[in-house]
Tab-separated table of C-alpha atoms in Angstrom:
chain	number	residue	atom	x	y	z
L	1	UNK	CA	93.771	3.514	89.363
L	2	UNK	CA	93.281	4.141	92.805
L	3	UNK	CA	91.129	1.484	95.236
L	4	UNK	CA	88.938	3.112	96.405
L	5	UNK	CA	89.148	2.899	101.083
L	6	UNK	CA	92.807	2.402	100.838
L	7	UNK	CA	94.422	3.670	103.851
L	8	UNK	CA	97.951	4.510	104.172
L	9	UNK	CA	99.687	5.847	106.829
L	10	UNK	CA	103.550	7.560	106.417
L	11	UNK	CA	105.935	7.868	109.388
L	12	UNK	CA	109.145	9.365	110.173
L	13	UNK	CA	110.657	7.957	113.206
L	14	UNK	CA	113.379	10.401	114.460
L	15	UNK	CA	115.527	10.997	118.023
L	16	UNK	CA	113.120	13.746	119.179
L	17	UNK	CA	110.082	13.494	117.714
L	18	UNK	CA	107.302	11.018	115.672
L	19	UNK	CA	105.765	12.143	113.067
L	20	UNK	CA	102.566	10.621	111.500
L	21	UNK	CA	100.417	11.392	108.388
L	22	UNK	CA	97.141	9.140	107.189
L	23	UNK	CA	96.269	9.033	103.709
L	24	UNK	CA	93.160	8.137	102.376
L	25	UNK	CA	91.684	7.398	98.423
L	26	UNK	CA	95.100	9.139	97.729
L	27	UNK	CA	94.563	12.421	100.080
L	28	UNK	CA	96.197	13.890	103.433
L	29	UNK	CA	93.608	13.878	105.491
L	30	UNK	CA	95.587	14.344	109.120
L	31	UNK	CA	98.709	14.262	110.437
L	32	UNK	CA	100.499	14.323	113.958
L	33	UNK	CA	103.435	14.888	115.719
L	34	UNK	CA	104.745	13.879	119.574
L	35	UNK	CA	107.745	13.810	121.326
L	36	UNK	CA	110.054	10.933	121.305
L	37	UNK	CA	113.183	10.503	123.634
L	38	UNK	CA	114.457	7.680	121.658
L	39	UNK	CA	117.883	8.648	123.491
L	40	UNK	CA	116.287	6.357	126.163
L	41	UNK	CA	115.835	3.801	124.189
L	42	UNK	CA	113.564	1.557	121.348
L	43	UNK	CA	111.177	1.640	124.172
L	44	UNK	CA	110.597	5.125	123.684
L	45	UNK	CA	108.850	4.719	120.676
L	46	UNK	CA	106.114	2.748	122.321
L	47	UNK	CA	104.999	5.754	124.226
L	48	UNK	CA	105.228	8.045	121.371
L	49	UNK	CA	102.625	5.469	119.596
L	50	UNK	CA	100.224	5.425	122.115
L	51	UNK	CA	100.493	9.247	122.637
L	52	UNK	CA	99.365	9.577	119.028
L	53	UNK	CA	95.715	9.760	117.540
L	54	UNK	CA	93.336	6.335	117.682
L	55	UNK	CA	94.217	6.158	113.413
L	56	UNK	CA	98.065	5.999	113.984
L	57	UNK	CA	97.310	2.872	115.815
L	58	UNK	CA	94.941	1.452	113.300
L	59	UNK	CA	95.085	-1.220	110.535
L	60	UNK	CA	96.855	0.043	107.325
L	61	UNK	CA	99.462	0.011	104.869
L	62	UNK	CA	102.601	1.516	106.286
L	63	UNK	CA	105.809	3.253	105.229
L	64	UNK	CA	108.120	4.304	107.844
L	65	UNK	CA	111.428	6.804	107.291
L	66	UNK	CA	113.652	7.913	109.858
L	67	UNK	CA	116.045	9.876	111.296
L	68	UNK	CA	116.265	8.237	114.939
L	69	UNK	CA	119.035	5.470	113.549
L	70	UNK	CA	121.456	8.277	114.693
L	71	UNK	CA	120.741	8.322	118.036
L	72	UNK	CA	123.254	7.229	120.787
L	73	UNK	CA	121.527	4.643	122.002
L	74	UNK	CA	122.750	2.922	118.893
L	75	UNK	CA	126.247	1.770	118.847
L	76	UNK	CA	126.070	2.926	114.639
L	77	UNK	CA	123.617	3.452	111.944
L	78	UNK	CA	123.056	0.071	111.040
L	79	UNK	CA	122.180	-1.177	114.343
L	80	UNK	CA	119.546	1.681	114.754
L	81	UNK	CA	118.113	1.597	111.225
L	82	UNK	CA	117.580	-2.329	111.994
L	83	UNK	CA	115.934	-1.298	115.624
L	84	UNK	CA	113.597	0.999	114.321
L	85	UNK	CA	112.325	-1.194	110.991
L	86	UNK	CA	111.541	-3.787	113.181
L	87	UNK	CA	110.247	-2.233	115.892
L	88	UNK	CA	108.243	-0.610	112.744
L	89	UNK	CA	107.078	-4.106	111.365
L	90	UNK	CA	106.118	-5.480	115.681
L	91	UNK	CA	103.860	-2.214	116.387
L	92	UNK	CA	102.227	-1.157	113.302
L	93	UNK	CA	99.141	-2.855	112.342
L	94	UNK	CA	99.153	-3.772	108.400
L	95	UNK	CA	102.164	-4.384	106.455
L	96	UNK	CA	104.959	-2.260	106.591
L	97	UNK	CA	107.521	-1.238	103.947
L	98	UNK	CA	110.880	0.704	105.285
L	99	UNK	CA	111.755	4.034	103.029
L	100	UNK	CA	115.142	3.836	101.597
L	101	UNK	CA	115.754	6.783	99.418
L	102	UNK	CA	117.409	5.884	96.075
L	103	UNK	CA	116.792	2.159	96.811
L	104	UNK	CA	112.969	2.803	96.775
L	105	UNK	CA	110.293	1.085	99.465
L	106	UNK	CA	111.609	-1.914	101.275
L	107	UNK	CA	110.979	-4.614	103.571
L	108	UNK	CA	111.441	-4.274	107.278
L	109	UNK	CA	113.722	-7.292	107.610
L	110	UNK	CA	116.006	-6.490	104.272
L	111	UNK	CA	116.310	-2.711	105.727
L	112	UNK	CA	119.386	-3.344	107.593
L	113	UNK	CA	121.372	-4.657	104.126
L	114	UNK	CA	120.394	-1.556	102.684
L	115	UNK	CA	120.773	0.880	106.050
L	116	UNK	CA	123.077	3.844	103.825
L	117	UNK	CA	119.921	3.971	101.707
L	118	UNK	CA	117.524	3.790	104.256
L	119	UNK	CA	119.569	6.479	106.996
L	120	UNK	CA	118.339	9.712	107.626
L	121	UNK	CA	116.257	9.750	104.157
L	122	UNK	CA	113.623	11.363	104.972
L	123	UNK	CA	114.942	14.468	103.184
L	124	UNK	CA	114.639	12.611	99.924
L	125	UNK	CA	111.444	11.589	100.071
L	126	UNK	CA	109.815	15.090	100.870
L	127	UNK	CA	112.199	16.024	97.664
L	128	UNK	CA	110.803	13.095	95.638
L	129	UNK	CA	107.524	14.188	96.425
L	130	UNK	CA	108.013	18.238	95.845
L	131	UNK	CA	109.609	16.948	92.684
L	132	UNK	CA	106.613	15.341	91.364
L	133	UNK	CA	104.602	18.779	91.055
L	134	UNK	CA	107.490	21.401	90.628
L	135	UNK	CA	110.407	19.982	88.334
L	136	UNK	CA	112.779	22.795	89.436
L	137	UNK	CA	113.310	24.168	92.547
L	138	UNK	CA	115.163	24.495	96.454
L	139	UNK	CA	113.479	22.277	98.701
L	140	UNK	CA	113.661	24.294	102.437
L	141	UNK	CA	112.601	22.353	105.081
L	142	UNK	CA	113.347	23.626	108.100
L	143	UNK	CA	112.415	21.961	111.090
L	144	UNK	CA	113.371	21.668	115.214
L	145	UNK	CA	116.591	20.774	114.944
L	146	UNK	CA	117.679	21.166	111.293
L	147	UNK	CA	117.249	22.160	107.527
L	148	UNK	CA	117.281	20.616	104.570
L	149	UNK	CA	118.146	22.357	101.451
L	150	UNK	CA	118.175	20.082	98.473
L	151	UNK	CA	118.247	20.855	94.815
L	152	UNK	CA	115.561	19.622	92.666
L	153	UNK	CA	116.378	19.138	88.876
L	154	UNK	CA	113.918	18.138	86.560
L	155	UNK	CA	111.795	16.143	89.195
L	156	UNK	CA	113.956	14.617	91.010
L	157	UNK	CA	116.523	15.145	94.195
L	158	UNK	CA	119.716	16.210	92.687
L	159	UNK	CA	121.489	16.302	96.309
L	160	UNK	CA	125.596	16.736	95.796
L	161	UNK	CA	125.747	14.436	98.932
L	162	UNK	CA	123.252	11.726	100.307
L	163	UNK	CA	124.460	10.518	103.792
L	164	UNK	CA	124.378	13.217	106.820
L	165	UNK	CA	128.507	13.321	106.800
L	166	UNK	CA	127.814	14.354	102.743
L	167	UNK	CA	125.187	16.400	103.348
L	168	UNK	CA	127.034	18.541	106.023
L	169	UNK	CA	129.928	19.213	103.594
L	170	UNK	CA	127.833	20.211	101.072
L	171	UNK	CA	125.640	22.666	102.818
L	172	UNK	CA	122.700	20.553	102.071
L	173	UNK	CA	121.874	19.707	105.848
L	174	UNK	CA	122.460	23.077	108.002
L	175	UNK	CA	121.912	21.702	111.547
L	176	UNK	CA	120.014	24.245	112.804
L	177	UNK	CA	116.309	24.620	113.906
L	178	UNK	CA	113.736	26.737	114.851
L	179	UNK	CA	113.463	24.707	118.582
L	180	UNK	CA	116.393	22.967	119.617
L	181	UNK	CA	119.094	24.508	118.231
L	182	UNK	CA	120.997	26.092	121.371
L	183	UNK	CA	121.388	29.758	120.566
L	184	UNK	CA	124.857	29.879	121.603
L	185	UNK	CA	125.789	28.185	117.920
L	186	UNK	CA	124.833	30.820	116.502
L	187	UNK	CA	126.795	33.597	117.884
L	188	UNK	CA	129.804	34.261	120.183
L	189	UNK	CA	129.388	38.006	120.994
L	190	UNK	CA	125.778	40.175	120.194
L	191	UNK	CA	125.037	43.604	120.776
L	192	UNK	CA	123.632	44.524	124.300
L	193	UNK	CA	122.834	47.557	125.452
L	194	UNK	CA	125.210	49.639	123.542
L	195	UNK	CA	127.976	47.011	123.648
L	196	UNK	CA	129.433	44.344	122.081
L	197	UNK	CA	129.125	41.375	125.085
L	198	UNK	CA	130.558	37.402	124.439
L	199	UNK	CA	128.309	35.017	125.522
L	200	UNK	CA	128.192	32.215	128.117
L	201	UNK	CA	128.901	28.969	126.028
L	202	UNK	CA	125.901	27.372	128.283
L	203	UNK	CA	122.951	25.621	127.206
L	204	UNK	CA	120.571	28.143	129.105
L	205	UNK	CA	118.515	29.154	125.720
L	206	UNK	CA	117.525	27.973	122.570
L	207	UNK	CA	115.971	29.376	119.593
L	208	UNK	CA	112.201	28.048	120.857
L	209	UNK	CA	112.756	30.880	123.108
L	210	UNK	CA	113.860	33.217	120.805
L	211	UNK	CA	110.996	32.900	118.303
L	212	UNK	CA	108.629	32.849	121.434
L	213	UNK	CA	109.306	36.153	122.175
L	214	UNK	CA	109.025	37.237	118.924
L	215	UNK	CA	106.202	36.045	118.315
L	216	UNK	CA	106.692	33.780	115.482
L	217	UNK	CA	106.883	30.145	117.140
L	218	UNK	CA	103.885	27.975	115.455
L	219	UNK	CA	101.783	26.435	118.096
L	220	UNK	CA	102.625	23.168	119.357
L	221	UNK	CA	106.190	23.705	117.887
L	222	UNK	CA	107.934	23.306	120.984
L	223	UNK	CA	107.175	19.653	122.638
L	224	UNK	CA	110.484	19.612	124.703
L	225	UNK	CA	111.235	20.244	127.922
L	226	UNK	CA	112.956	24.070	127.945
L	227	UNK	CA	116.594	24.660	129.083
L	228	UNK	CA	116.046	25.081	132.552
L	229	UNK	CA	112.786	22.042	132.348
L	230	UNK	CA	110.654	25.466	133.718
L	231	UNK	CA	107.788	27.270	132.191
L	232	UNK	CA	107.173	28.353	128.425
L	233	UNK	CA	105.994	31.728	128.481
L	234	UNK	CA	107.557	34.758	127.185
L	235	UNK	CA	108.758	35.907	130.615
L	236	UNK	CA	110.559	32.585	131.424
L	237	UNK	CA	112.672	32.621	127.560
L	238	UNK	CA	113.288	36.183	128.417
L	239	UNK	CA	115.054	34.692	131.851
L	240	UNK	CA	117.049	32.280	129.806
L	241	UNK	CA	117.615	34.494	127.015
L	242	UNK	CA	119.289	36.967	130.021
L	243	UNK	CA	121.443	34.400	131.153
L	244	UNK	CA	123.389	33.821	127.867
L	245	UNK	CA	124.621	37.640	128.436
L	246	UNK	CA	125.495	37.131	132.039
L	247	UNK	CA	122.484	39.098	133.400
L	248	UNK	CA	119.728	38.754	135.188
L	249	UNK	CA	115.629	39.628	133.304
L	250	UNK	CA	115.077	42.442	135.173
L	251	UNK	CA	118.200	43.886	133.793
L	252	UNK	CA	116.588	44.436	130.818
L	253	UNK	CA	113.612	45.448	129.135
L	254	UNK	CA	111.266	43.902	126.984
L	255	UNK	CA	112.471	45.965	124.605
L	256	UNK	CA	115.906	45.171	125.230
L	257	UNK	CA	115.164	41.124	125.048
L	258	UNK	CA	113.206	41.222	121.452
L	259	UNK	CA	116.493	43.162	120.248
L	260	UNK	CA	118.470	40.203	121.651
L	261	UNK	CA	116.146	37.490	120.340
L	262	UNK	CA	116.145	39.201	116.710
L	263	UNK	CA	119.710	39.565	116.706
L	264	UNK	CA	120.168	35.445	117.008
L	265	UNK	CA	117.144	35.055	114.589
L	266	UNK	CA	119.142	37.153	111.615
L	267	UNK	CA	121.965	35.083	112.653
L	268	UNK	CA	120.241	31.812	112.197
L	269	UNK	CA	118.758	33.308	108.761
L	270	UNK	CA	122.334	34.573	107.641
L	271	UNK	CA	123.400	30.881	108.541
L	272	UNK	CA	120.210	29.225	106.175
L	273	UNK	CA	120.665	31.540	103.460
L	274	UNK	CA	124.584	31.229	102.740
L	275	UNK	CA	123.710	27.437	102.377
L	276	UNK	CA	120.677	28.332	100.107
L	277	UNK	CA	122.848	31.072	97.813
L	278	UNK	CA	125.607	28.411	97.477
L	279	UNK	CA	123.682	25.824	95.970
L	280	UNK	CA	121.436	28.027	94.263
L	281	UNK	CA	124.297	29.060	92.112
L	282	UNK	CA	124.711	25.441	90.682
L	283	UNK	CA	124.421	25.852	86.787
L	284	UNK	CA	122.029	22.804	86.297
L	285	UNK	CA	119.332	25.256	88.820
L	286	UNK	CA	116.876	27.470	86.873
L	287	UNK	CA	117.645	30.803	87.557
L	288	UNK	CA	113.694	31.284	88.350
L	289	UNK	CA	113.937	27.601	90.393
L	290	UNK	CA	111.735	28.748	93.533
L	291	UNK	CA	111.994	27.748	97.004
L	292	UNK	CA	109.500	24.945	97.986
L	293	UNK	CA	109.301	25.656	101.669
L	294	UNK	CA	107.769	23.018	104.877
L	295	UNK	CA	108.514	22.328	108.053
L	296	UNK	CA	108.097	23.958	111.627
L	297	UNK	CA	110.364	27.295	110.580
L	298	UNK	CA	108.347	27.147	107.351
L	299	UNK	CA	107.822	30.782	108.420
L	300	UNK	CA	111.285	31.691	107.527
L	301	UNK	CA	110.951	30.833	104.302
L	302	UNK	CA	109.636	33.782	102.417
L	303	UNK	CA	112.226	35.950	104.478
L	304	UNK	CA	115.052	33.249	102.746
L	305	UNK	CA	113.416	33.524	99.456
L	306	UNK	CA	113.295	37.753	99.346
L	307	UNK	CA	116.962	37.929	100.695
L	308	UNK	CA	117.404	35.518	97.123
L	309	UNK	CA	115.523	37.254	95.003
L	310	UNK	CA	113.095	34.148	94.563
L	311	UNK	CA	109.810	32.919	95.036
L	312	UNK	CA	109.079	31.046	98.089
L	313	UNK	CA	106.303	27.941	97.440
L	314	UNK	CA	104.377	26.362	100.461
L	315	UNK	CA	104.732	22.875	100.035
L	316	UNK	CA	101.370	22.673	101.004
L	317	UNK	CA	99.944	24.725	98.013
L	318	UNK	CA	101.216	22.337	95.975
L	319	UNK	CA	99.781	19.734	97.170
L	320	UNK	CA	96.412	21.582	97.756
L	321	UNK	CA	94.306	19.449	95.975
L	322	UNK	CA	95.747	15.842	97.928
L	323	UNK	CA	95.221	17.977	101.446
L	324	UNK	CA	91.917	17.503	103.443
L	325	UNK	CA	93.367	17.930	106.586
L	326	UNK	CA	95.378	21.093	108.580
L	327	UNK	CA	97.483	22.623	106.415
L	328	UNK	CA	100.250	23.512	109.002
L	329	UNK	CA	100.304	20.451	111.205
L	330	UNK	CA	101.138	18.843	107.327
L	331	UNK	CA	103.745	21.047	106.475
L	332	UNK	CA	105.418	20.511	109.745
L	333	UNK	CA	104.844	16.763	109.141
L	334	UNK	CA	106.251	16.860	105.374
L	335	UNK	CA	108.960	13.694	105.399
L	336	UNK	CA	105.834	11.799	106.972
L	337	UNK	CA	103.474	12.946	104.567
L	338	UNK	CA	105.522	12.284	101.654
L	339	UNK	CA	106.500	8.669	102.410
L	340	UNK	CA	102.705	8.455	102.831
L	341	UNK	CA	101.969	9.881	99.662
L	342	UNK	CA	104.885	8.210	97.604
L	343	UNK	CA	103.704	4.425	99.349
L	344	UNK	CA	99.960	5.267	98.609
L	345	UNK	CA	100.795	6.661	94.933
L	346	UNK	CA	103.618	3.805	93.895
L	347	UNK	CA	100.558	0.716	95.480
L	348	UNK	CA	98.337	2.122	93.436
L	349	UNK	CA	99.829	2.404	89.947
């Protein structure tokens, strides 16, 4: 039985961004997300906090997971995962409880002892909580920097691997992203204007820009600074986008750029659904298992899910009836919202 007032907010801390969700009487009702260069250090994060709405900083029952522990202002993972749980347990007002996968919710100071749990989970809680109200399916969260495909068997995660360096061999983290991800890992040569060009291996674009000329970045996707730290319209990705081919914009059309920014969009989507038809062939997944699909590039999913033959399942209309607040801004937010959920539902019982 739930007490009635009880506020909960989830968190996951990561290297770019901070993610936020508050849960009240059991139900989403906002969530938030700001940039975070923890790269600079645990100082970062104190920016990031104040940067975020007036009831991120309030009095309430908190459970953090994170991804930031891998940042290189940490010498390894254990030195960042006990950074960030007690930075966690000094700045949040209420008691605090650290998210450590298949070791459950734990405290701040005992995080550290557990820190393979606790690393980079955030993927298994989303799962956890997907799990709870579809027992079979692909989780597909796609976000800035990566995805995160994990099978879900009979309720629960059923991940082949569990730490990043597993998840990477087994195709269940595909580090790629809808924002950061430079577009230059994603090709070596693309068509251009009747040719077949290599690229320059620079940094100039990423696929922020490529989606922004297409037309399909979500508002407020993109909160870092662009390759070049200039301007975000579709003119200035179309300059960057030029650059990878060794021209300038004005050698091309706009025409001509969309062709180039869809070409590096099917590659990113060829990438995302290898990964997903691998594990999909697992025998212990339901033929019919649909894809439950959050994140930023949530978009993308019911492109994956036709190219698979399968159904593709907003995370958010599953939890419809636990959502009062904007649907998108929680999908984008799902690790956050699920520790949130999972601390508020586990207190409770």
């Amino acid at each position: 039985m739930r007490m009635p007032g009880a506020k909960t907010i989830g968190w996951d801390l990561g290297g770019v961004h901070v993610k936020a969700a508050l849960v009240e009487d059991g139900r989403v009702v906002a969530a938030a997300q700001v940039p975070c260069p923890l790269w600079q250090g645990v100082a970062a994060l104190d920016g990031s906090l104040a940067a975020l709405p007036n009831w991120a900083r309030g009095a309430a029952r908190h459970a953090v997971t994170m991804t930031g522990e891998l940042t290189d202002c940490f010498a390894d993972r254990r030195e960042g995962v006990a950074a960030l749980s007690g930075w966690a347990e000094k700045h949040l007002s209420g008691g605090v409880r650290i998210y450590a996968g298949r070791s459950g919710l734990v405290a701040p100071e005992t995080a550290a002892s557990v820190s393979a749990d606790v690393a980079s989970a955030n993927w298994h809680a989303t799962a956890a909580l997907a799990g709870r109200h579809t027992p079979d399916a692909l989780l597909v969260d796609i976000g800035s920097t990566t995805a995160d495909l994990i099978p879900i068997v009979h309720g629960r995660p059923a991940a082949a691997g569990y730490s990043d360096a597993e998840r990477l061999e087994t195709g269940e983290l595909v580090y790629t992203g809808i924002v950061r991800t430079p577009v230059i890992a994603l090709a070596d040569h693309v068509p251009f204007a009747g040719r077949r060009t290599r690229l320059m291996t620079e940094t100039f674009a990423h696929m922020a820009d490529v989606y922004r000329i297409l037309g399909l970045l979500p508002e407020g996707a993109d909160q870092q600074a662009s390759g070049d730290r200039k301007g975000k319209s579709v003119a200035e990705s179309e300059t960057r986008l030029a650059r990878i081919v060794g021209r300038d914009r004005g050698e091309g059309t706009p025409e001509a750029w969309a062709l180039l920014a869809a070409h590096f969009a099917e590659a990113q989507l060829r990438l995302l659904h290898d990964a997903a038809a691998t594990l999909l062939s697992r025998p212990d997944l339901a033929p019919a298992a649909p894809l439950v699909v959050c994140g930023a590039g949530a978009f993308l999913g019911p492109h994956l899910a036709e190219r698979l033959g399968r159904e593709a399942v907003r995370l958010v209309s599953l939890l419809h009836d636990r959502i009062a607040g904007e649907p998108d801004w929680i999908s984008t937010c799902g690790p956050a919202v699920a520790v949130g959920l999972i601390a508020s539902e586990d207190a409770f019982a």
